[in-house]
Coordinates of C-alpha atoms in Angstrom, one line a residue:
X1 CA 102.6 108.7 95.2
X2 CA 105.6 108.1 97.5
X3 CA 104.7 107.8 100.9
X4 CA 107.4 109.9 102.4
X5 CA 105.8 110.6 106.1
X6 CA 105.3 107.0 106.8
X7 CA 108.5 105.6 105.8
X8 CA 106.2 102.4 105.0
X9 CA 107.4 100.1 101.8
X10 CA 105.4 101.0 98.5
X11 CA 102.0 99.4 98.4
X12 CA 101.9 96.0 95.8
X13 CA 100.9 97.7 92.6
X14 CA 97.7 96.8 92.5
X15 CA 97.0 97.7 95.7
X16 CA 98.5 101.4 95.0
X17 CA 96.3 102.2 92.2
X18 CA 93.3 102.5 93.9
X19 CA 91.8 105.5 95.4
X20 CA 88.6 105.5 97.5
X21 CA 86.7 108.6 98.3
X22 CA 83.6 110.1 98.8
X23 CA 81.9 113.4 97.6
X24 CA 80.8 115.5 100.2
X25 CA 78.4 118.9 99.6
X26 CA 75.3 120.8 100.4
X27 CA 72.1 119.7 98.9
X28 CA 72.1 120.9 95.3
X29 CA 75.9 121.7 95.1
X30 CA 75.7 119.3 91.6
X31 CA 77.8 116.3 93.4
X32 CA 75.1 113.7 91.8
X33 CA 75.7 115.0 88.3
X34 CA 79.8 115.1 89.1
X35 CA 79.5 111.6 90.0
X36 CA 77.6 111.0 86.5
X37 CA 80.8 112.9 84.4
X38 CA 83.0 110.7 86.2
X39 CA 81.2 107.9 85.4
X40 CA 81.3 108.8 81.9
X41 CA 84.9 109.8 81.9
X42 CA 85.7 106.6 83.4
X43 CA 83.7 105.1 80.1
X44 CA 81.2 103.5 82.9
X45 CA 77.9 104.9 81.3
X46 CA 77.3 106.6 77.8
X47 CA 74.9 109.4 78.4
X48 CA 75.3 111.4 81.6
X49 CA 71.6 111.5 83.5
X50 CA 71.3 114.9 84.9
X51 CA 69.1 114.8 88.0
X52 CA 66.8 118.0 87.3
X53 CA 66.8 116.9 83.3
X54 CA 63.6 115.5 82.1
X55 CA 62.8 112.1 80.8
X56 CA 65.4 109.7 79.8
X57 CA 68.2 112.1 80.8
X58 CA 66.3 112.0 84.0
X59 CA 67.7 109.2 85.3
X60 CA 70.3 109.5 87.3
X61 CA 72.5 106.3 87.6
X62 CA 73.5 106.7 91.0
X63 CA 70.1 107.9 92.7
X64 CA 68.6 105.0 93.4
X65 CA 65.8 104.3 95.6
X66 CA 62.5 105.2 94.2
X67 CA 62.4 108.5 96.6
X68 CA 65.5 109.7 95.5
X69 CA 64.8 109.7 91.9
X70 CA 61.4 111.5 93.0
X71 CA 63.0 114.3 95.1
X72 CA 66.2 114.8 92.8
X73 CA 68.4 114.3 96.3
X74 CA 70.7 111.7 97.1
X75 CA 69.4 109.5 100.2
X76 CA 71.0 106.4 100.3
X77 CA 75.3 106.2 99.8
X78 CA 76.1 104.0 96.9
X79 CA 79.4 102.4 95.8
X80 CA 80.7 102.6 92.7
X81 CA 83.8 101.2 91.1
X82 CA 85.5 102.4 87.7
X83 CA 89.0 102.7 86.2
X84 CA 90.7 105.9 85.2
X85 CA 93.7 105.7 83.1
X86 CA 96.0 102.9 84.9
X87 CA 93.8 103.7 88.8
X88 CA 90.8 102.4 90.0
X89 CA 88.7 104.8 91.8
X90 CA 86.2 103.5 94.6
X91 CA 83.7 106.7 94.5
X92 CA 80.9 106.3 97.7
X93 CA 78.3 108.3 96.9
X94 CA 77.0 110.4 100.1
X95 CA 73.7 111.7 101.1
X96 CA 73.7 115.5 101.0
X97 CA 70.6 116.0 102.7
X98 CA 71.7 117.1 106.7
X99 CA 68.7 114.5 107.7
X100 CA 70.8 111.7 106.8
X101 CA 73.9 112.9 108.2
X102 CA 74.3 109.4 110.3
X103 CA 74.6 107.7 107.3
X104 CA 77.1 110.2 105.4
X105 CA 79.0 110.0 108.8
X106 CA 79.8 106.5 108.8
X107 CA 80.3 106.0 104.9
X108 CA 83.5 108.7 105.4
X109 CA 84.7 106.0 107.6
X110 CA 85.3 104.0 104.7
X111 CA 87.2 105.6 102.4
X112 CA 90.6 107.7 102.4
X113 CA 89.8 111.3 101.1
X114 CA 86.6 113.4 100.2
X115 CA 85.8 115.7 97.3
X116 CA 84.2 118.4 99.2
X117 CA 81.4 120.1 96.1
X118 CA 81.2 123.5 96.4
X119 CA 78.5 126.0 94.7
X120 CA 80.3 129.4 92.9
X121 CA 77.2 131.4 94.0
X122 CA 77.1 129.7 97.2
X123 CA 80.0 129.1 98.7
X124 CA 80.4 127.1 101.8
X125 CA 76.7 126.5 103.1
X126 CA 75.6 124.7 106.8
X127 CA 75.8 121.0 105.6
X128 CA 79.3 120.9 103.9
X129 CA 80.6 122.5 107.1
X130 CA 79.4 120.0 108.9
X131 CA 81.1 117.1 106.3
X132 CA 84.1 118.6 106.8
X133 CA 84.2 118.6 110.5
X134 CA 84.0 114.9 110.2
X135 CA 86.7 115.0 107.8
X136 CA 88.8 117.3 110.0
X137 CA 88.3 114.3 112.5
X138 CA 89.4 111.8 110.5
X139 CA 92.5 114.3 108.9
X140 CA 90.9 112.7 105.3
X141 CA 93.0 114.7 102.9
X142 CA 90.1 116.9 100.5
X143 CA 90.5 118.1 97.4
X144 CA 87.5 120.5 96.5
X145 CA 85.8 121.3 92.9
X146 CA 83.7 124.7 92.5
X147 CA 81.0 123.9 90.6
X148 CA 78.4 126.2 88.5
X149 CA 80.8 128.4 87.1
X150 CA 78.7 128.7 84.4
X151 CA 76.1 130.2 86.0
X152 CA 76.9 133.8 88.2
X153 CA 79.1 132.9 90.6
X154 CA 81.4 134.9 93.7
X155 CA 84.4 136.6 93.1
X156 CA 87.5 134.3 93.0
X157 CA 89.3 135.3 96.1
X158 CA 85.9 135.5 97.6
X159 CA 85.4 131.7 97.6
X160 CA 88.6 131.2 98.4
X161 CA 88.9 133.5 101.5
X162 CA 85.6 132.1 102.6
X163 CA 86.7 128.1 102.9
X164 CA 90.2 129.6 104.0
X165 CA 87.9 131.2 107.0
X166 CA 85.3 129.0 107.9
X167 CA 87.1 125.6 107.3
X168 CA 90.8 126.8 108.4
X169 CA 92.5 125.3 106.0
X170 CA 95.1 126.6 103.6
X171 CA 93.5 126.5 100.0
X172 CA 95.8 126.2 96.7
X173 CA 94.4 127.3 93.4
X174 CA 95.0 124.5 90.7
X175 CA 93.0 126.1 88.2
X176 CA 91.6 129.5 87.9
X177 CA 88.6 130.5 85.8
X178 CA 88.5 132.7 83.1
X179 CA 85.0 135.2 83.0
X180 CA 81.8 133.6 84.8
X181 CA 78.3 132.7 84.1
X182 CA 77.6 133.5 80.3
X183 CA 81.0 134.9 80.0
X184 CA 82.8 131.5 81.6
X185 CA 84.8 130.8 78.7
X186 CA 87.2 128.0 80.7
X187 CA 89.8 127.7 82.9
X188 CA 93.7 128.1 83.1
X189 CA 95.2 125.3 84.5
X190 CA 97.7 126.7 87.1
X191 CA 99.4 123.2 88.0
X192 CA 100.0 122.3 84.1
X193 CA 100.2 125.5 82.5
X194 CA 97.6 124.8 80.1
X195 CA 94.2 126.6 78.9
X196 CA 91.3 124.7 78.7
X197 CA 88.3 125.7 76.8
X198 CA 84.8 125.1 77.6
X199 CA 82.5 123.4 75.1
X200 CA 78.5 124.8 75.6
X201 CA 77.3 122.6 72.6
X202 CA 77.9 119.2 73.7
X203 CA 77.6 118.5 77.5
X204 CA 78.9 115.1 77.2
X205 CA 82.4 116.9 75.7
X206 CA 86.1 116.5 76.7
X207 CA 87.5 119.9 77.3
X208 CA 89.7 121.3 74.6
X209 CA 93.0 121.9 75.6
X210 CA 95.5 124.4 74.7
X211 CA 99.2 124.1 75.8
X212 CA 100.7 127.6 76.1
X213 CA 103.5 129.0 77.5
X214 CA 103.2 130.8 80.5
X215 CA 100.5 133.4 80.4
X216 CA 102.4 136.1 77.9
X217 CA 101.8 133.5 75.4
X218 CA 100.5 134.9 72.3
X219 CA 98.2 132.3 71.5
X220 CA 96.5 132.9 74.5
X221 CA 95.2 136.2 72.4
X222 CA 93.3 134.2 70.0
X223 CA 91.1 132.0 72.7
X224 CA 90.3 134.9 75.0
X225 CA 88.5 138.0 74.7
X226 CA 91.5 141.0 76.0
X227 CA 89.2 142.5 78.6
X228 CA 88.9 138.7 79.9
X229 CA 92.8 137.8 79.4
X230 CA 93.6 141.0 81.2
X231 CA 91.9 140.2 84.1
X232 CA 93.3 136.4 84.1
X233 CA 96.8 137.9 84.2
X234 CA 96.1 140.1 86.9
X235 CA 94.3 137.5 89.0
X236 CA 96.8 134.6 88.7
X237 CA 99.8 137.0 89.4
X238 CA 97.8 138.1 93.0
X239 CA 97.0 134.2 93.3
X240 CA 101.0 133.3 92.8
X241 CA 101.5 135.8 95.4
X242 CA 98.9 135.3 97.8
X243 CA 98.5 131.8 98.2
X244 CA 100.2 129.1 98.8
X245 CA 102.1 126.5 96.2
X246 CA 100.6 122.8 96.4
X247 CA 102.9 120.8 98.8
X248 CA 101.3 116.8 98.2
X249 CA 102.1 116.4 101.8
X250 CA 100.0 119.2 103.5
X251 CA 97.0 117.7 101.2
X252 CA 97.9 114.1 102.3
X253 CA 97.9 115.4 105.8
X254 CA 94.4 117.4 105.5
X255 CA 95.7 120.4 106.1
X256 CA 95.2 121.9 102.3
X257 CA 92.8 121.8 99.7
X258 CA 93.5 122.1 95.9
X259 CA 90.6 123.9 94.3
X260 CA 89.1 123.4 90.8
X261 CA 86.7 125.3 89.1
X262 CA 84.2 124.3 86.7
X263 CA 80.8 123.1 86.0
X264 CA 79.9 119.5 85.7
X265 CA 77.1 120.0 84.1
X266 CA 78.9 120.7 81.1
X267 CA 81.8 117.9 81.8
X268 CA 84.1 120.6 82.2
X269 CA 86.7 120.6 84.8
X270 CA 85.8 117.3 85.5
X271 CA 88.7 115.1 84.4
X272 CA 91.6 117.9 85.7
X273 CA 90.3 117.0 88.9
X274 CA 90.0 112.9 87.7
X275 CA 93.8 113.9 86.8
X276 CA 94.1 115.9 90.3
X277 CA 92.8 112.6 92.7
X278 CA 94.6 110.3 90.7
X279 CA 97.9 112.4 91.6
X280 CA 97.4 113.8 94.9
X281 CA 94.7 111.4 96.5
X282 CA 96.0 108.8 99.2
X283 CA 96.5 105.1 97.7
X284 CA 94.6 102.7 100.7
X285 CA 95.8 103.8 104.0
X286 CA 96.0 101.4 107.6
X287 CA 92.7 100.9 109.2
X288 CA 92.3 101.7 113.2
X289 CA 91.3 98.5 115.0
X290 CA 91.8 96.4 118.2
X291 CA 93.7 95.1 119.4
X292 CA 96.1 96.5 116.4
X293 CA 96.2 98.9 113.1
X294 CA 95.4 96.5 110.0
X295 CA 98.0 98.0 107.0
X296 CA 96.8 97.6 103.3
X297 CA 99.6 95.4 102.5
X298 CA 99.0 91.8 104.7
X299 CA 98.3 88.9 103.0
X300 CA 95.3 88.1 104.9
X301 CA 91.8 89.7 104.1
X302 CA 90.0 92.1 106.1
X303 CA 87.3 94.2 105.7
X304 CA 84.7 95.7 107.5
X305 CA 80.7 97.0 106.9
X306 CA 80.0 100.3 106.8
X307 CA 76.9 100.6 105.3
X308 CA 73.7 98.1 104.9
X309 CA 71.1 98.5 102.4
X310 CA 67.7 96.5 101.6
X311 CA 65.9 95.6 98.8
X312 CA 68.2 96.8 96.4
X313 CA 66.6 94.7 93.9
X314 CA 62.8 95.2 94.7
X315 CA 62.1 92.1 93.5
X316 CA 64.1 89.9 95.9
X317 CA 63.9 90.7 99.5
X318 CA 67.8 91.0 100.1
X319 CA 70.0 92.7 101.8
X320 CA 73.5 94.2 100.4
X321 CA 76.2 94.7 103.3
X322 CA 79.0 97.2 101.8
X323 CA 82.4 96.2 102.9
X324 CA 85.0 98.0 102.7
X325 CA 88.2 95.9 102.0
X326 CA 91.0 97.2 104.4
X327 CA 93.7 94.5 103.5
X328 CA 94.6 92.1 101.2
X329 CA 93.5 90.2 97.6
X330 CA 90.0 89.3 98.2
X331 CA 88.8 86.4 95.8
X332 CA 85.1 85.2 94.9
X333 CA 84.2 81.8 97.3
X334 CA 86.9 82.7 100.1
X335 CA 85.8 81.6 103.6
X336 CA 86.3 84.6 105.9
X337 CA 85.6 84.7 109.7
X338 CA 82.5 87.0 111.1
X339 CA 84.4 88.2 114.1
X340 CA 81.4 88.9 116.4
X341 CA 79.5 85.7 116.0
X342 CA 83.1 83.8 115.6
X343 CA 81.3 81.9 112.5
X344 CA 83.3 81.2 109.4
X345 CA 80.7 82.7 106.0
X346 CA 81.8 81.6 102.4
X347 CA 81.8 84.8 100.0
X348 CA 80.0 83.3 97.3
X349 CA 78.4 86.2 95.2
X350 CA 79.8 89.4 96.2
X351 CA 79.3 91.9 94.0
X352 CA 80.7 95.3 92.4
X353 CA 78.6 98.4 91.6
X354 CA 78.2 100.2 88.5
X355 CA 75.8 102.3 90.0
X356 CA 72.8 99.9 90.7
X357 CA 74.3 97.7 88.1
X358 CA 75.8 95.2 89.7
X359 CA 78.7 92.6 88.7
X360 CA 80.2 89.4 90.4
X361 CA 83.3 90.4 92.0
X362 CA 85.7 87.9 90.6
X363 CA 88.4 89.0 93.2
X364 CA 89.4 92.6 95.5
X365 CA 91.9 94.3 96.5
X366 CA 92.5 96.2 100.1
X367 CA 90.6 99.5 99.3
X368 CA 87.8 98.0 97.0
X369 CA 84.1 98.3 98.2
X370 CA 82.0 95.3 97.7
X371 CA 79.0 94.3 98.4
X372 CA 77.9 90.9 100.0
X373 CA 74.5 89.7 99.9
X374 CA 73.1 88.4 102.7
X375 CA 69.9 87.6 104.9
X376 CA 70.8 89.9 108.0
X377 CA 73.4 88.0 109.7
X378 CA 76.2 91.2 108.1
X379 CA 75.6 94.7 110.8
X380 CA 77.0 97.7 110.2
X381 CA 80.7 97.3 112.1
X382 CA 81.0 93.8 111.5
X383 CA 84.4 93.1 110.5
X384 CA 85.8 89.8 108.2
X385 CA 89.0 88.3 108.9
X386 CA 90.7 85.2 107.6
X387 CA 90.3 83.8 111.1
X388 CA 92.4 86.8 113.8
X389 CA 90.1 88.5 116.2
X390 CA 90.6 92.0 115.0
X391 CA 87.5 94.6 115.2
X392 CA 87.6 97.7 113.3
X393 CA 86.9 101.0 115.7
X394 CA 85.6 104.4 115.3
X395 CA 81.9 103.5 113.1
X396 CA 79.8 105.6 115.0
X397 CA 76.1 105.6 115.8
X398 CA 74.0 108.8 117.6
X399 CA 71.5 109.0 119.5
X400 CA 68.4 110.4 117.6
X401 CA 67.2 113.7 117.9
X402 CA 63.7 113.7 116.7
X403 CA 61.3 110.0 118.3
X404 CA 57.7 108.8 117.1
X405 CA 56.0 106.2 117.7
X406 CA 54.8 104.4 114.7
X407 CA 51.4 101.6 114.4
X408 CA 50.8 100.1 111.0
X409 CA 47.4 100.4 109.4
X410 CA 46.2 97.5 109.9
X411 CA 46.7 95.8 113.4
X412 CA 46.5 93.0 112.4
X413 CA 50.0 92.8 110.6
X414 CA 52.0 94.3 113.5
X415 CA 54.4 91.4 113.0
X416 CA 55.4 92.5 109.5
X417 CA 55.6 96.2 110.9
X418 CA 58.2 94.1 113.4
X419 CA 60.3 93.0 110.7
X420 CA 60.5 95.8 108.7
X421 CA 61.5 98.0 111.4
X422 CA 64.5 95.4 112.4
X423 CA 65.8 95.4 108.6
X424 CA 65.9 99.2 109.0
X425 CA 67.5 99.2 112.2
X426 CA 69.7 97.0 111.3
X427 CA 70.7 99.2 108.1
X428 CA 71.0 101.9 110.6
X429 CA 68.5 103.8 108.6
X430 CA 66.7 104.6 112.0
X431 CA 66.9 103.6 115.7
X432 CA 63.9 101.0 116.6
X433 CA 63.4 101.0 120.5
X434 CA 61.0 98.5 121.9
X435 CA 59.7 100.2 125.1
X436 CA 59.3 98.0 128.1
X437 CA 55.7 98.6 129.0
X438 CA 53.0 99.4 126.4
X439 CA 53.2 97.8 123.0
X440 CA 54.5 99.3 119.9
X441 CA 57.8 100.7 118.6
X442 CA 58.8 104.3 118.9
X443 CA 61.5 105.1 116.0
X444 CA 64.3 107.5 116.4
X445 CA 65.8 109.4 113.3
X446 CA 68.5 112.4 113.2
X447 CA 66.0 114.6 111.2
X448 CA 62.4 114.8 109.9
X449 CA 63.1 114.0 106.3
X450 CA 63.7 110.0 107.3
X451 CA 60.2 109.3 108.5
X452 CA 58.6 110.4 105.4
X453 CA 61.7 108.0 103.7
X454 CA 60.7 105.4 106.1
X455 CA 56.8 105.5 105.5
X456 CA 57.7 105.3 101.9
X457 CA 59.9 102.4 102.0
X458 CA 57.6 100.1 104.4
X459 CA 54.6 100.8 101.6
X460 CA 57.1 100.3 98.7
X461 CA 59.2 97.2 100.5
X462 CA 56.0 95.5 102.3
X463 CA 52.8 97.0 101.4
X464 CA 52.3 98.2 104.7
X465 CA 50.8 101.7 105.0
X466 CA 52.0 103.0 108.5
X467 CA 51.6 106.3 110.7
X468 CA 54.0 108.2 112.9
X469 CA 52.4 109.6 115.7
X470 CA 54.2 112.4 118.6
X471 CA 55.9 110.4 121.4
X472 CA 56.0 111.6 124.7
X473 CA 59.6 111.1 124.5
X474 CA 62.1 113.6 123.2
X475 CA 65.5 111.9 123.8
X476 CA 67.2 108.5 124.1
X477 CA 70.8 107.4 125.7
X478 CA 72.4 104.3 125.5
X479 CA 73.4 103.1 129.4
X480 CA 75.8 100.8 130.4
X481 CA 77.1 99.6 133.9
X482 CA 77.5 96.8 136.4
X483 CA 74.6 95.0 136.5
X484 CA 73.3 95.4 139.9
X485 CA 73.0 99.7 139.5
X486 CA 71.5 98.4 136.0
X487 CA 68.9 96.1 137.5
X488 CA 68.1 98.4 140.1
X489 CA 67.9 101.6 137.8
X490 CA 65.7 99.6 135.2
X491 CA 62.7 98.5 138.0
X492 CA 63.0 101.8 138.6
X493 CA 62.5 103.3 136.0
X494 CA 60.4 101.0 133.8
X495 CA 58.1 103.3 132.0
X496 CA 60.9 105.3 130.3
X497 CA 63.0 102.0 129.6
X498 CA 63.3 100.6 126.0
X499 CA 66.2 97.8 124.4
X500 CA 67.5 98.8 121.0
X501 CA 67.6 95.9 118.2
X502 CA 70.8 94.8 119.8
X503 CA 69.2 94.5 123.2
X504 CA 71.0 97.3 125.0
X505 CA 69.2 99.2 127.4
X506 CA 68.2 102.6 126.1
X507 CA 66.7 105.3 128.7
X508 CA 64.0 107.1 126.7
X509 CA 63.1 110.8 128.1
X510 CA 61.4 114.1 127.7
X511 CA 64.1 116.5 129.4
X512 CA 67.3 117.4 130.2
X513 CA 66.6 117.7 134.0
X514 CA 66.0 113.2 134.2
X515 CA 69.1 113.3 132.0
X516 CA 70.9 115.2 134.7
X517 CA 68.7 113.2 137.6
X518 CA 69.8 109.5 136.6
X519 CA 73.6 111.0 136.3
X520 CA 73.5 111.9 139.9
X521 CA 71.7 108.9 141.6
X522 CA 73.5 106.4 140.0
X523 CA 76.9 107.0 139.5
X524 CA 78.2 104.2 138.5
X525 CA 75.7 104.3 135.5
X526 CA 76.9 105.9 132.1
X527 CA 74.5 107.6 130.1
X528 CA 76.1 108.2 126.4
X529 CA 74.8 109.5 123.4
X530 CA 76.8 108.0 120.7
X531 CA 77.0 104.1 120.6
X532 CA 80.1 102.7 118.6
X533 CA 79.0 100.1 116.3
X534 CA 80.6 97.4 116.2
X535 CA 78.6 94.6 115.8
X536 CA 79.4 93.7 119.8

């Protein structure tokens, strides 16, 4: 792809070939079984595992913690890396499920466009509007697949008009299906001029495709039923007229969306939009930082984390930091520099995901995700260097909505409680607060979903059975200031003061009104409810 609105020299060819991005939907939208289809496409995994199949197809390769695989949801973003043709795609995986928004928030920080995963008899539901805000933020260029066209699904223009209206972006059709639900017979692909036929016998199927010519073409008479072909014509002609032509730099600049349709469960539609990414997806792009932008193309490796998970292998007690390469050829046993402790760390056995297979990574390129095992020293917003003090910006953390205070069963192991609660806090699965007076920890989470994850994962991870009980406390914020308003403002205020696990003071509260009360007697206080992580 030439990058015309940068001016900037061609990315080394290795470098250029790789295309991170993430899938973003609504619960249920099917984006666990697209990631499966391009798993198999990409000839990572033989037989797809659908995630509301029973036995063996059961399971999923990408869901992953125990919970997950229970539920049939996607709660933990994974990496995983596979080549298409002559790219390699970088696909993060991203919790659907609007209680781990935080999470799905700071993966999109990592990569350089989003799938957005729409239903056909949905359309654009709560959660997916709420992805794409964050996507609007970043300008991430999307590309978006309609999904469940085999089932009954909305009118064409319907869908169209609807994520024209509620997303304001311009949408361009790049294929348009032909009949729906039983009658969904395929898809003509606008972009190449082809047909391309569904198969219903074998799931696991590559398309057929048909080249025609133009849609008068006679052939097209013996693949589709009149009534159907009829309608297609009519349809495409209104489409040509009605919306827009795809322009690569309106998608590279977020502001259009090429639409598939199709239905993953079947594999089909799958690799036009494999073929779609490949073409109209951004190769790596420059990562924000301080005190300058970091492009692809230096010789010296960065990266930063952007996710942290435990226990991926729940027979080791380890911890996987994600990082996200933002410039340069990575190779196993370099020495980089942990910016915020100023320590140098040797990279001996970082590793690639296939799903939760994992592989040495033998070497990386800017845009690869890797993961680094490590014992805790690796937080979310770390960054690696090759020695310059640079600190990637913009990894954000919230303030929790929903707080509990949480005891384990047994008193007598309120130290293990302790450490679990730190690995999880520092995974930035949930906020730990350790209030100043009174013993215990109250935990803070962005919806109600995550304490029944968290109760799960102490049992699972430590044997521990726990309870979360009501807090008094409905709200936190993060304050900073000059230390003689912080002093005094902490003495007085000791019963609603807690330290997160980083230390920093967090005022804990049940209403708006001391929200509004602190603001005005101490004005040289700042109460915030959104903490950048960056591993300061």
């Amino acid at each position: 792809m030439l990058d015309t609105a940068t001016n900037r020299p061609p990315l080394p060819p290795e470098i250029a070939r790789r295309r991170t991005f993430a899938i973003i939907s609504h619960p249920d939208a099917g984006k666990t079984t697209l990631t499966e289809k391009f798993l198999l496409y990409g000839g990572a995994i033989q037989m797809a595992g659908q995630v509301r199949a029973k036995g063996e197809a059961r399971r999923t390769r990408s869901d992953f913690m125990k919970m997950e695989q229970d539920r049939g949801i996607s709660v933990s973003a994974s990496a995983m890396s596979f080549d298409f043709g002559p790219y390699r795609f970088n696909l993060v995986d991203t919790p659907g499920h609007s209680d781990f928004s935080e999470d799905t928030y700071r993966t999109l920080t990592a990569v350089d466009a989003a799938i957005m995963v729409i239903d056909g008899a949905k359309g654009v539901e709560s959660q997916t509007q709420k992805l794409f805000e964050v996507c609007r933020m970043r300008d991430l260029p999307i590309l978006t697949f309609c999904n469940k066209m085999d089932r009954e699904a909305r009118d064409t223009f319907e869908i169209i008009d609807e994520i024209q209206e509620m997303l304001a972006i311009h949408v361009t059709p790049a294929s348009w299906p032909i009949g729906m639900g039983r009658d969904f017979l395929g898809c003509y692909d606008m972009l190449n001029n082809r047909l391309e036929l569904m198969d219903r016998a074998d799931r696991n199927k590559v398309a057929e495709s048909i080249r025609i010519e133009g849609l008068d073409d006679p052939k097209l008479a013996d693949h589709v039923p009149p009534h159907l072909l009829e309608k297609l014509r009519e349809e495409v002609e209104m489409a040509r007229e009605l919306l827009p032509a795809i322009d690569p730099d309106e998608v590279a600049a977020g502001m259009m969306t090429p639409i598939w349709f199709g239905s993953a469960i079947n594999s089909f539609g799958v690799k036009e939009l494999m073929d779609g990414i490949a073409k109209y997806g951004p190769e790596p792009q420059p990562q924000s930082a301080e005190p300058r932008q970091i492009a692809p193309d230096e010789k010296n490796v960065t990266g930063f984390v952007f996710k942290v998970q435990a226990n991926m292998d729940a027979k080791h007690r380890d911890r996987v930091a994600f990082l996200r390469m933002a410039s340069g050829h990575f190779k196993r046993g370099m020495k980089l520099t942990h910016v915020r402790t100023k320590k140098p760390m040797a990279i001996s056995s970082p590793v690639m995901f296939l799903a939760s297979d994992r592989e040495l990574a033998e070497e990386a390129w800017a845009g690869d995700i890797i993961g680094i095992p490590n014992h805790g020293q690796l937080r979310i917003g770390d960054t690696l260097t090759e020695g310059e003090a640079l600190r990637v910006t913009g990894i954000p953390s919230f303030a929790p909505e929903l707080l509990q205070t949480v005891r384990a069963g047994d008193p007598m192991k309120a130290k293990h409680l302790e450490k679990a609660l730190m690995q999880f806090a520092e995974e930035g699965a949930a906020k730990v607060f350790k209030p100043g007076i009174g013993s215990g920890f109250i935990v803070g989470v962005v919806g109600p979903l995550q304490f029944e994850v968290l109760a799960s994962r102490i049992e699972l991870e430590y044997g521990l059975p726990v309870r979360f009980e009501a807090s008094q406390f409905t709200s936190a914020r993060w304050v900073t200031g000059p230390k003689a308003a912080m002093d005094k403002f902490v003495n007085a205020n000791k019963q609603h003061i807690a330290h997160d696990h980083d230390g920093d003071v967090v005022f804990l509260t049940r209403l708006q009104w001391d929200i509004d009360r602190i603001e005005r007697d101490y004005p040289d206080l700042t109460l915030t409810a959104t903490k950048e992580m960056h591993g300061g």
